[in-house]
Tab-separated table of C-alpha atoms and ligand atoms in Angstrom:
chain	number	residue	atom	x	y	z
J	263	UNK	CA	1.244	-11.264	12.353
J	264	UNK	CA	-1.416	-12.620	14.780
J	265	UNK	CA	-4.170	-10.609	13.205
J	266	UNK	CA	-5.667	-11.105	9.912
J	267	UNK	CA	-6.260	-7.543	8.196
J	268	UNK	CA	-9.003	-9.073	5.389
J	269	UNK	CA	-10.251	-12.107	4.475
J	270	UNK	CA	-12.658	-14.401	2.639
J	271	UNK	CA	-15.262	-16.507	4.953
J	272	UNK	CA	-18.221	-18.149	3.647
J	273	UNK	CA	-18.933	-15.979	0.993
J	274	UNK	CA	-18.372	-13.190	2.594
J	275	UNK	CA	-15.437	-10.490	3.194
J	276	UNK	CA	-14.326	-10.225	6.872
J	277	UNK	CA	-11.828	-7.375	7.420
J	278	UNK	CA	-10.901	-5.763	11.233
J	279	UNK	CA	-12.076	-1.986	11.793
J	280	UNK	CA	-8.953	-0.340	11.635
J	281	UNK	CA	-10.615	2.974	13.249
J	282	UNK	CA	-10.728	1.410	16.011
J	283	UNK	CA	-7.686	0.326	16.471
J	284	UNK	CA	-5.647	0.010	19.007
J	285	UNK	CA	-7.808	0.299	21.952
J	286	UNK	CA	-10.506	-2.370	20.198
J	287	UNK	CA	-9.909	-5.707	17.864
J	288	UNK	CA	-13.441	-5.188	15.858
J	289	UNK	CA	-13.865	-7.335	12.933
J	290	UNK	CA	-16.939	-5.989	10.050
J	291	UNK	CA	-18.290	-8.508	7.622
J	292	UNK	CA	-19.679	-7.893	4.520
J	293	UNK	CA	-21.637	-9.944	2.333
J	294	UNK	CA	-22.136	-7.452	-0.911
J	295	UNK	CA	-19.874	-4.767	-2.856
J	296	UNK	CA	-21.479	-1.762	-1.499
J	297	UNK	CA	-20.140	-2.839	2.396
J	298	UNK	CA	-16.985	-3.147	1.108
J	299	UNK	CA	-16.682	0.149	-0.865
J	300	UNK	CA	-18.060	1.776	1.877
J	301	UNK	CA	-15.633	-0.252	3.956
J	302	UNK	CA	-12.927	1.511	1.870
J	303	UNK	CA	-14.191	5.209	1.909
J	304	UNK	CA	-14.567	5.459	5.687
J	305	UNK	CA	-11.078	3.490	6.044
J	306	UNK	CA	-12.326	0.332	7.831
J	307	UNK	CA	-9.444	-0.999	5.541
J	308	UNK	CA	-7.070	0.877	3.940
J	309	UNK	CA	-3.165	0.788	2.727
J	310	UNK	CA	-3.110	0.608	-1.133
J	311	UNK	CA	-2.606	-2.997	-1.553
J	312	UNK	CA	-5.273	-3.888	1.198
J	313	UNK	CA	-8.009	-1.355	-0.549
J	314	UNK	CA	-6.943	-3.722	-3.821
J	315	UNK	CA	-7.317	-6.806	-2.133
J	316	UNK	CA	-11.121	-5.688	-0.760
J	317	UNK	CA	-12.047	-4.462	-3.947
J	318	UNK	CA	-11.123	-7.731	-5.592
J	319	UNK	CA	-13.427	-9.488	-3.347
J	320	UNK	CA	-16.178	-6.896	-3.697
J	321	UNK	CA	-15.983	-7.304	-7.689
J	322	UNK	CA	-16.560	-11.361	-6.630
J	323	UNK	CA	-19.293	-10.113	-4.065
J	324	UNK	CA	-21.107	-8.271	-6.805
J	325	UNK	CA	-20.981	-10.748	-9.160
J	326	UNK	CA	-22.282	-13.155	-7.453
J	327	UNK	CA	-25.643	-14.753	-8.989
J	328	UNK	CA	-24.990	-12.763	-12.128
J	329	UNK	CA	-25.662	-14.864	-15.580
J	330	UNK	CA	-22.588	-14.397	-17.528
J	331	UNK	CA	-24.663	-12.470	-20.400
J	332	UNK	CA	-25.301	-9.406	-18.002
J	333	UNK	CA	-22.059	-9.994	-16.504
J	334	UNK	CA	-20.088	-7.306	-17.966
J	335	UNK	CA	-23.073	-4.549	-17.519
J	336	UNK	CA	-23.163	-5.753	-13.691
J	337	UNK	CA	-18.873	-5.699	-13.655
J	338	UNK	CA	-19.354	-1.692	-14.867
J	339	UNK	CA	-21.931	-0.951	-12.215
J	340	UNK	CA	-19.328	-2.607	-9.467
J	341	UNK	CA	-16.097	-1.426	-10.714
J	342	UNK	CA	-17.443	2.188	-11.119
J	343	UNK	CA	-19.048	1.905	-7.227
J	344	UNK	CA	-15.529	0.785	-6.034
J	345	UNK	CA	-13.205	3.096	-8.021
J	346	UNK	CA	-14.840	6.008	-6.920
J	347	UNK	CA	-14.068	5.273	-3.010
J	348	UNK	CA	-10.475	6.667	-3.141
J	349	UNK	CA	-8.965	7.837	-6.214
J	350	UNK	CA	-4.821	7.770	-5.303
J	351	UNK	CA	-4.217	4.289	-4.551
J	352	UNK	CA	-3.550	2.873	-7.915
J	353	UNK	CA	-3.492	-0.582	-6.285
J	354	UNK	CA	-7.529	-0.091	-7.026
J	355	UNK	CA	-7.697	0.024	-10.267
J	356	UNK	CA	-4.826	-2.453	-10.542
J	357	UNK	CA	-7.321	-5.059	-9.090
J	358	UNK	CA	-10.419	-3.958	-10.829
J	359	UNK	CA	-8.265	-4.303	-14.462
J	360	UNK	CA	-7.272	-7.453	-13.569
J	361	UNK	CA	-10.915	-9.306	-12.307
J	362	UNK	CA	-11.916	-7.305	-15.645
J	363	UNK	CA	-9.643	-9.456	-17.058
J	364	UNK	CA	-10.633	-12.235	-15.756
J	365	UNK	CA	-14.297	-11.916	-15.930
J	366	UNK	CA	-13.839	-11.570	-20.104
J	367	UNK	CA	-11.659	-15.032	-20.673
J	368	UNK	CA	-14.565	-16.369	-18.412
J	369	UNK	CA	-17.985	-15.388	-19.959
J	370	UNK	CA	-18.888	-18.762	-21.758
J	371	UNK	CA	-18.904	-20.060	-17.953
J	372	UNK	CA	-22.325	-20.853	-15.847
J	373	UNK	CA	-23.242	-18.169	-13.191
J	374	UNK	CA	-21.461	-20.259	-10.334
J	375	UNK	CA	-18.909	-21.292	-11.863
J	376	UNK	CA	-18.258	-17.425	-13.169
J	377	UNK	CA	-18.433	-16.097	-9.207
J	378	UNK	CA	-15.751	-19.186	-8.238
J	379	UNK	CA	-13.783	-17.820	-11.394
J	380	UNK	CA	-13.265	-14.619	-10.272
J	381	UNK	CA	-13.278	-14.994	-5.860
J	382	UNK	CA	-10.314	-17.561	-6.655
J	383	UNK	CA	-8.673	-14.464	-8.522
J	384	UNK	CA	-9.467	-12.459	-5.681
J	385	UNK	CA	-7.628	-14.929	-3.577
J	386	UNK	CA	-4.700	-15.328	-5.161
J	387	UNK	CA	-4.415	-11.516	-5.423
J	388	UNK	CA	-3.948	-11.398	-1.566
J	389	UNK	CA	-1.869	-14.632	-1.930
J	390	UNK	CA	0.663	-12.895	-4.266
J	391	UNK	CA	0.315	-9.433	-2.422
J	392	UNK	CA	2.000	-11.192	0.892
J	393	UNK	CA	4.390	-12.993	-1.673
J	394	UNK	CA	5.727	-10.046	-3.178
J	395	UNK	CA	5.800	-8.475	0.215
J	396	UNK	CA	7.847	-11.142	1.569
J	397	UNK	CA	10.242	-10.748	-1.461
J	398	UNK	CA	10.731	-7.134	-1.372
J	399	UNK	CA	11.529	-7.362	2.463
J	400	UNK	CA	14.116	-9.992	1.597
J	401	UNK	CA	15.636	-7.027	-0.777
J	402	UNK	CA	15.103	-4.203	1.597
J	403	UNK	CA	16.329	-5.970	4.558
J	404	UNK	CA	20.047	-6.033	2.630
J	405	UNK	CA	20.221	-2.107	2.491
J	406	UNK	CA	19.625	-2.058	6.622
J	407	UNK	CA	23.064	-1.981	8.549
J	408	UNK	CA	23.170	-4.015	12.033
J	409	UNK	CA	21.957	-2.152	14.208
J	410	UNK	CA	20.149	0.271	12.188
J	411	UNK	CA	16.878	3.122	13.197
J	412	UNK	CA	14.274	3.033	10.960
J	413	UNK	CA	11.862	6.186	10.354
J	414	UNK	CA	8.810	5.180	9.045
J	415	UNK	CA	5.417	7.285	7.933
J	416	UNK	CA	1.986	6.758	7.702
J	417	UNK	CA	1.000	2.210	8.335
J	418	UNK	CA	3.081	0.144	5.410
J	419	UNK	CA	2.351	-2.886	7.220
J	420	UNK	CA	0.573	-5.845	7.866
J	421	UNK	CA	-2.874	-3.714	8.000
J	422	UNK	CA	-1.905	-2.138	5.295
J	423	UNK	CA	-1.476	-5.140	3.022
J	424	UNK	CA	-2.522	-8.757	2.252
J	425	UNK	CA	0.278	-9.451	5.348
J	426	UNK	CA	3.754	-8.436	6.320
J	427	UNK	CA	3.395	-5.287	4.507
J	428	UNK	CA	5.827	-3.356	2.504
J	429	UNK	CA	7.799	-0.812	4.767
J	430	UNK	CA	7.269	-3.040	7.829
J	431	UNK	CA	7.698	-6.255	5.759
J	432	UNK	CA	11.534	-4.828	5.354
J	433	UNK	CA	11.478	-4.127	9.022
J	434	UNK	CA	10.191	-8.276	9.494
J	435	UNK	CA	12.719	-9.713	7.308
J	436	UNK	CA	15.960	-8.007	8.715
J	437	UNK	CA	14.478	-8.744	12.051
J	438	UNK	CA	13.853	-12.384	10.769
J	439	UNK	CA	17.971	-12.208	9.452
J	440	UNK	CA	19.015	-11.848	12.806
J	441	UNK	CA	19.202	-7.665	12.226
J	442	UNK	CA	18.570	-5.259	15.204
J	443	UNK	CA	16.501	-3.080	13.781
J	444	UNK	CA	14.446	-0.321	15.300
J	445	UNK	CA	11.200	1.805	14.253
J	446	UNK	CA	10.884	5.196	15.341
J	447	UNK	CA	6.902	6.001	13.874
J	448	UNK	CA	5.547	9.198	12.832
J	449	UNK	CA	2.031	9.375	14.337
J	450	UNK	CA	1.072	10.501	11.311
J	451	UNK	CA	-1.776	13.213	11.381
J	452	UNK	CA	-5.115	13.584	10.760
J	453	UNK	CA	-5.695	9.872	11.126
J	454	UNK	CA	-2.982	8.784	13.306
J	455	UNK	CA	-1.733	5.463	11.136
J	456	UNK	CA	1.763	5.555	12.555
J	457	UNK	CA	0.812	5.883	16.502
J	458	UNK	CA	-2.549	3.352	16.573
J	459	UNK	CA	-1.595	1.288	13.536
J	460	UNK	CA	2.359	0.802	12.423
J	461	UNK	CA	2.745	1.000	16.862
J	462	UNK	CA	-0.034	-1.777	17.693
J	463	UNK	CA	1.251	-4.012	14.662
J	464	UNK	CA	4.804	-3.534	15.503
J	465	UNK	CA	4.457	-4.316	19.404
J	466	UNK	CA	2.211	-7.441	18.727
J	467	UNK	CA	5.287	-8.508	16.821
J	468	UNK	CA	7.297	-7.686	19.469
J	469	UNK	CA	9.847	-5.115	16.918
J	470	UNK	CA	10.848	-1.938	19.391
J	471	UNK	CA	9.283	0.588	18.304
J	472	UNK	CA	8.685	4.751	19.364
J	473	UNK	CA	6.378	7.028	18.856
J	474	UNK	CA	6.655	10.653	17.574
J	475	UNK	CA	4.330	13.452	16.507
J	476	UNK	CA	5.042	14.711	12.831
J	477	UNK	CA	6.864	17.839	13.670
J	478	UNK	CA	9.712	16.423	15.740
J	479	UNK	CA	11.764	14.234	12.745
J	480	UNK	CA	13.192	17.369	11.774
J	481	UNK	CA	15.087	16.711	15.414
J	482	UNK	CA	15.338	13.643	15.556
J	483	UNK	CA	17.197	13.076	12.368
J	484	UNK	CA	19.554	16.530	13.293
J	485	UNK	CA	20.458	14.280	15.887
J	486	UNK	CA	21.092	11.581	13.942
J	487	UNK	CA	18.389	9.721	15.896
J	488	UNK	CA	17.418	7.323	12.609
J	489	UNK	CA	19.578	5.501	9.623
J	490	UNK	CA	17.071	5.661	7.253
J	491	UNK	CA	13.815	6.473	6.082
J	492	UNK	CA	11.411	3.638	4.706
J	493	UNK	CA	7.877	4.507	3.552
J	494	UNK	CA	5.321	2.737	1.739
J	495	UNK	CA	3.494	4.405	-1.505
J	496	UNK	CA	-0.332	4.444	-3.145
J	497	UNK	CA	1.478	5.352	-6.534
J	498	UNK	CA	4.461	5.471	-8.689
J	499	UNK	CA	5.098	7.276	-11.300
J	500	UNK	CA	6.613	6.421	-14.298
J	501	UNK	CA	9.269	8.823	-13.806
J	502	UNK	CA	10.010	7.761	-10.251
J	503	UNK	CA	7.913	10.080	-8.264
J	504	UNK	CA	5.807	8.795	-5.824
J	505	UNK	CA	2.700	9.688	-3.771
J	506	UNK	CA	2.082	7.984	-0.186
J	507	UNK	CA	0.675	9.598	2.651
J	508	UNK	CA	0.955	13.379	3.859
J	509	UNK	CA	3.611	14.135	5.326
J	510	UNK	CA	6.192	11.783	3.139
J	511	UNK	CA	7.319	14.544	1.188
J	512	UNK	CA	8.872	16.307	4.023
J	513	UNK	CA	10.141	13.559	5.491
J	514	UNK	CA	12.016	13.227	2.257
J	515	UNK	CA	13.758	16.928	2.235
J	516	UNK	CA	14.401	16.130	5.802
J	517	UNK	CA	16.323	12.615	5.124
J	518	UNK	CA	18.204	14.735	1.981
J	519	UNK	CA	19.178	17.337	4.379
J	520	UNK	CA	20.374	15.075	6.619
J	521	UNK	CA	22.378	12.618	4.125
J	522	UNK	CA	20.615	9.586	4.850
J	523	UNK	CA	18.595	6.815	2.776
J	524	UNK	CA	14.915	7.311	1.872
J	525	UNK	CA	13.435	4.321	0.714
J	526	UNK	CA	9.923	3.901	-0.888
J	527	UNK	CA	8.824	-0.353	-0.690
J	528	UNK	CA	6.397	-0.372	-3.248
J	529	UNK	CA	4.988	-3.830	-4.908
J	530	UNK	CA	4.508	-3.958	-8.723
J	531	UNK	CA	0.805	-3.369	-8.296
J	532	UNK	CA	1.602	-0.246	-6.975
J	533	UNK	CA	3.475	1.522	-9.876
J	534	UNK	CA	1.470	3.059	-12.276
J	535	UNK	CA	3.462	3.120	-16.061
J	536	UNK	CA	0.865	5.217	-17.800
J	537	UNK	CA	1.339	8.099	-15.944
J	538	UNK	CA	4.394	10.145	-16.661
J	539	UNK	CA	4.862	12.212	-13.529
J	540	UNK	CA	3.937	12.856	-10.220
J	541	UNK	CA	1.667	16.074	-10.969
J	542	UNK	CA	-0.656	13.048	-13.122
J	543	UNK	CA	-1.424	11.983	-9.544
J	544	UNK	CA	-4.924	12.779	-8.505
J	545	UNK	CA	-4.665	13.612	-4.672
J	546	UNK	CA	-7.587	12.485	-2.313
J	547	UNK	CA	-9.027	15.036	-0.580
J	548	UNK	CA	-11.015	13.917	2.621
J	549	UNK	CA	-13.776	15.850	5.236
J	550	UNK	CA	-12.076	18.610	7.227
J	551	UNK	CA	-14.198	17.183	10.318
J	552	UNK	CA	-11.094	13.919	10.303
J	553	UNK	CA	-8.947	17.099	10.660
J	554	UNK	CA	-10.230	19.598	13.434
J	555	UNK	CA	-12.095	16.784	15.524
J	556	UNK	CA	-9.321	14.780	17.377
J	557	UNK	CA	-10.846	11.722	19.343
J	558	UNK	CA	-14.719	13.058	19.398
J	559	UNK	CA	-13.375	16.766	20.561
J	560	UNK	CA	-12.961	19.515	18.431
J	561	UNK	CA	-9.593	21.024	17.828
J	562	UNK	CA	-9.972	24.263	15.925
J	563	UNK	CA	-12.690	26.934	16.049
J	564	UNK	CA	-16.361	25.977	14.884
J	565	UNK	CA	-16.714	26.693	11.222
J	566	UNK	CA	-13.212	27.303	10.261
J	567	UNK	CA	-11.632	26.100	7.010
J	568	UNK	CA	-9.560	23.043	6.836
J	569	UNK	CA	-7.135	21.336	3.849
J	570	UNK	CA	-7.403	17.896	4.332
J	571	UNK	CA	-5.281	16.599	1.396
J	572	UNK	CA	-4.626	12.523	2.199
J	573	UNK	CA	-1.433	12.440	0.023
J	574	UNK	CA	1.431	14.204	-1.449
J	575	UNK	CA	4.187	13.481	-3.911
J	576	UNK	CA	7.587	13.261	-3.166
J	577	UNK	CA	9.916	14.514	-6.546
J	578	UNK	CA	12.031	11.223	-7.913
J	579	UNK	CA	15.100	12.591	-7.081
J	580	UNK	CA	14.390	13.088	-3.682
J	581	UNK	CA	14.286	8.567	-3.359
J	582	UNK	CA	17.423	7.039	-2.727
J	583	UNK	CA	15.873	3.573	-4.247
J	584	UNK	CA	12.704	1.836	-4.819
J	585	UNK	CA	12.083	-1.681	-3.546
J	586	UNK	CA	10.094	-3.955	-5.250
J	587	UNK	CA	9.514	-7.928	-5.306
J	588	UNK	CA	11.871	-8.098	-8.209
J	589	UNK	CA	14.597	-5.675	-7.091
J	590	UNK	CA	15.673	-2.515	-6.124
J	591	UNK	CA	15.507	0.651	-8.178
J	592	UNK	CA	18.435	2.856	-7.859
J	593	UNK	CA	18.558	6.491	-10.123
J	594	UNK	CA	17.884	7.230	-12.621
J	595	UNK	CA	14.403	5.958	-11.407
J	596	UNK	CA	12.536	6.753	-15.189
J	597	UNK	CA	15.342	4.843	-16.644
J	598	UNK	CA	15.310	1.832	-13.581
J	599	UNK	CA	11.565	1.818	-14.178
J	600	UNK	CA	11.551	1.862	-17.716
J	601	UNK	CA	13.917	-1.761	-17.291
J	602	UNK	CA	11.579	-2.764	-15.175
J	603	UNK	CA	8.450	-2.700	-17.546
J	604	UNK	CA	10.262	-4.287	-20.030
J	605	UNK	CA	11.417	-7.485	-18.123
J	606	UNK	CA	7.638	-7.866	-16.956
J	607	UNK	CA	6.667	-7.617	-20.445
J	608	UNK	CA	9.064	-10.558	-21.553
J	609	UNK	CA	12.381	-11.469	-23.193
J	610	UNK	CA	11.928	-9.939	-26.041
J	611	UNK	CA	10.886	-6.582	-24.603
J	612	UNK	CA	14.201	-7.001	-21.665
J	613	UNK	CA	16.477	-7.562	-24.995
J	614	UNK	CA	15.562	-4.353	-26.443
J	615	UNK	CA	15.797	-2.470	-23.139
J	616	UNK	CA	19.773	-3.889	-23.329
J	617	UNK	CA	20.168	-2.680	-26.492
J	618	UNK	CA	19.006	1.061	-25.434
J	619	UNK	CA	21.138	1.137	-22.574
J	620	UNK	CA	18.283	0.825	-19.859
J	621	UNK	CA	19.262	0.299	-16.414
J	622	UNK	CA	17.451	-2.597	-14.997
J	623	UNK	CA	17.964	-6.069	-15.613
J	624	UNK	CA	16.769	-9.199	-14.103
J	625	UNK	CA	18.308	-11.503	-11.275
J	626	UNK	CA	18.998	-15.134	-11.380
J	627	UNK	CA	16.626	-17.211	-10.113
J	628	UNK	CA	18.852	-16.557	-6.640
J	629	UNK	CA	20.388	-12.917	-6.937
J	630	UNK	CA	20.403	-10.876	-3.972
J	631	UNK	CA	19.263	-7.201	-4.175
J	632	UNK	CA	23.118	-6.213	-5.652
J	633	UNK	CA	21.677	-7.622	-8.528
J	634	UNK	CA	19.996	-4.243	-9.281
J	635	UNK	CA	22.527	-2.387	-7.525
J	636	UNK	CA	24.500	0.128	-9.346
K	985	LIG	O1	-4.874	6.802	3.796
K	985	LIG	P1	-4.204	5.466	3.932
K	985	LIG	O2	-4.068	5.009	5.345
K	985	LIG	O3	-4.841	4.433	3.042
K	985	LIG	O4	-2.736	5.713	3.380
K	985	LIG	C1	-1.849	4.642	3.348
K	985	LIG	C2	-0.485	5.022	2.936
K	985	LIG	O5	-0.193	6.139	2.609
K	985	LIG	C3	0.509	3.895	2.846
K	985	LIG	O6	1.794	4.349	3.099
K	985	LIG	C4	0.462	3.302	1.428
K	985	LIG	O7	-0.840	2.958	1.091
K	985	LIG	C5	1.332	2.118	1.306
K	985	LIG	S1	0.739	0.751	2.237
K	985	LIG	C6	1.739	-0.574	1.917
């Protein structure tokens, strides 16, 4: 895509304002970690892989100067200042664990050299992030037929990523096969990702694209107006269930009702093992001023109370598959996932899963997606 959603200049984090898009192309730098946690909380950036990617760099930013004997005092001040910005994305903490990490095989190095240890680990974060989105679209894109309508929630993009983005990255590569593929957006309420953000990315690609408010998929899909559903998500479980942006869950009964797919793209960063179930989830709640203000005006009576809850979770057996950079997920999801954790943790770990009867196993160097299938 033409537009860079967050990078590294100069010592310094440059991301675009994505409030402000799509009437203005704004771009913030930041030269220390409390600009970009801010950055995060008020949603200059955001997507869970993006929000990893910034924090990365803000560890790097804070770091910066620091003698590698008060390094890991300074790492706990930065980490904690960062992980508190939005609790649901586990894509966060992902990144903080691993410059953590990073920072601890690297203390017996001088203060520079420490701060070019861990921005290079910063970088090749959001150098694998567009990697494994590229790979997971190359997946995804086999489950689209030709021509195919694809309903998608919330911004799983390029803004919401490293590049190419997840849901939208599935979108690119069946476009890129030759595929005729479609988007019909949800705007996606209070903050409007689908209508300023998945829209604005989507037309600079030149990918058709519609618009619709939140209440009319029921409709649309009663009138078989989409193939699918494709959304991204801030969390896994390990049982399968999955938390992306309010409004999924719906979506999902809708796309059940209806007897079509509904796909979650999710990268390996963004499934969280150690917790069980979907109800382990801790759901951001936000101001109820990004709810009853719409565009500087307010939309519901002075003083009134407002839920604004950012998230919700959408029940495992409710996903037709899960799409990651190594494969797609088909149910049982607990048992696919389980398959999964043991091929990332190595041979050994993958022969034991074989001998239990799990139900993931690794491609050739070449598979295609029906590799996974079942
Ligand atoms: O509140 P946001 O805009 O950060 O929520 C983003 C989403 O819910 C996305 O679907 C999710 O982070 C996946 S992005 C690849």
């Amino acid at each position: 895509m033409a537009v860079t959603t967050i990078e590294w200049r100069n010592d310094s984090v440059r991301m675009i304002d994505q409030r402000l898009l799509p009437g203005r192309e704004v771009f913030r730098v930041f030269h220390d970690y409390q600009g970009v946690a801010r950055a995060i909380s008020e949603m200059i950036i955001r997507g869970a892989p993006a929000i990893g990617v910034a924090a990365a760099m803000g560890v790097a930013l804070g770091l910066k100067g620091t003698h590698s004997a008060r390094a890991e005092r300074r790492f706990a001040v930065v980490a904690h200042k960062l992980k508190s910005t939005r609790p649901t994305a586990v894509n966060l903490s992902w990144a903080l664990a691993r410059m953590e990490r990073v920072l601890r095989a690297s203390l017996d190095l001088p203060a520079r050299a420490l701060f070019e240890r861990l921005r290079d680990e910063a970088l090749a974060i959001q150098r694998e992030d567009v990697a494994a989105n590229r790979a997971l679209g190359r997946f995804g894109m086999q489950l689209l037929s030709d021509p195919s309508v694809v309903l998608t929630h919330c911004n799983a993009g390029a803004l919401a990523t490293a590049g190419y983005g997840t849901a939208l990255g599935i979108v690119r590569a069946a476009r890129e096969a030759g595929k005729k593929v479609r988007v019909v957006a949800d705007e996606t309420r209070p903050f409007f990702q689908g209508s300023r953000l998945t829209a604005w990315e989507l037309r600079k690609d030149r990918i058709p694209v519609t618009v619709i408010a939140d209440n009319m998929a029921g409709l649309l899909l009663s009138r078989h107006g989409a193939d699918c559903v494709i959304v991204g998500a801030d969390r896994v479980a390990a049982n399968g269930d999955v938390a992306n942006k309010i409004g999924t869950y719906p979506l999902a009964v809708l796309a059940q009702r209806h007897g079509i797919p509904f796909y979650v793209a999710a990268p390996l960063s963004s499934i969280d093992f150690t917790c069980p179930n979907g109800d382990g989830i801790p759901i951001e709640e936000r101001a109820a001023e990004e709810l009853v203000m719409v565009g500087g005006r307010r939309v519901a009576p002075a003083g009134v109370k407002a839920f604004n809850f950012a998230f919700d979770i959408t029940p495992a057996d409710l996903v037709t598959a899960i799409i990651t950079e190594r494969g797609v997920i088909r149910p049982p999801l607990d048992r696919g996932l389980v398959a999964l954790k043991r091929v990332l943790e190595g041979p050994a770990a993958a022969a034991q899963g074989a001998a239990t009867g799990a139900t993931f196993s690794a491609p050739a160097a070449n598979a295609s997606a029906g590799s996974y299938l079942r």
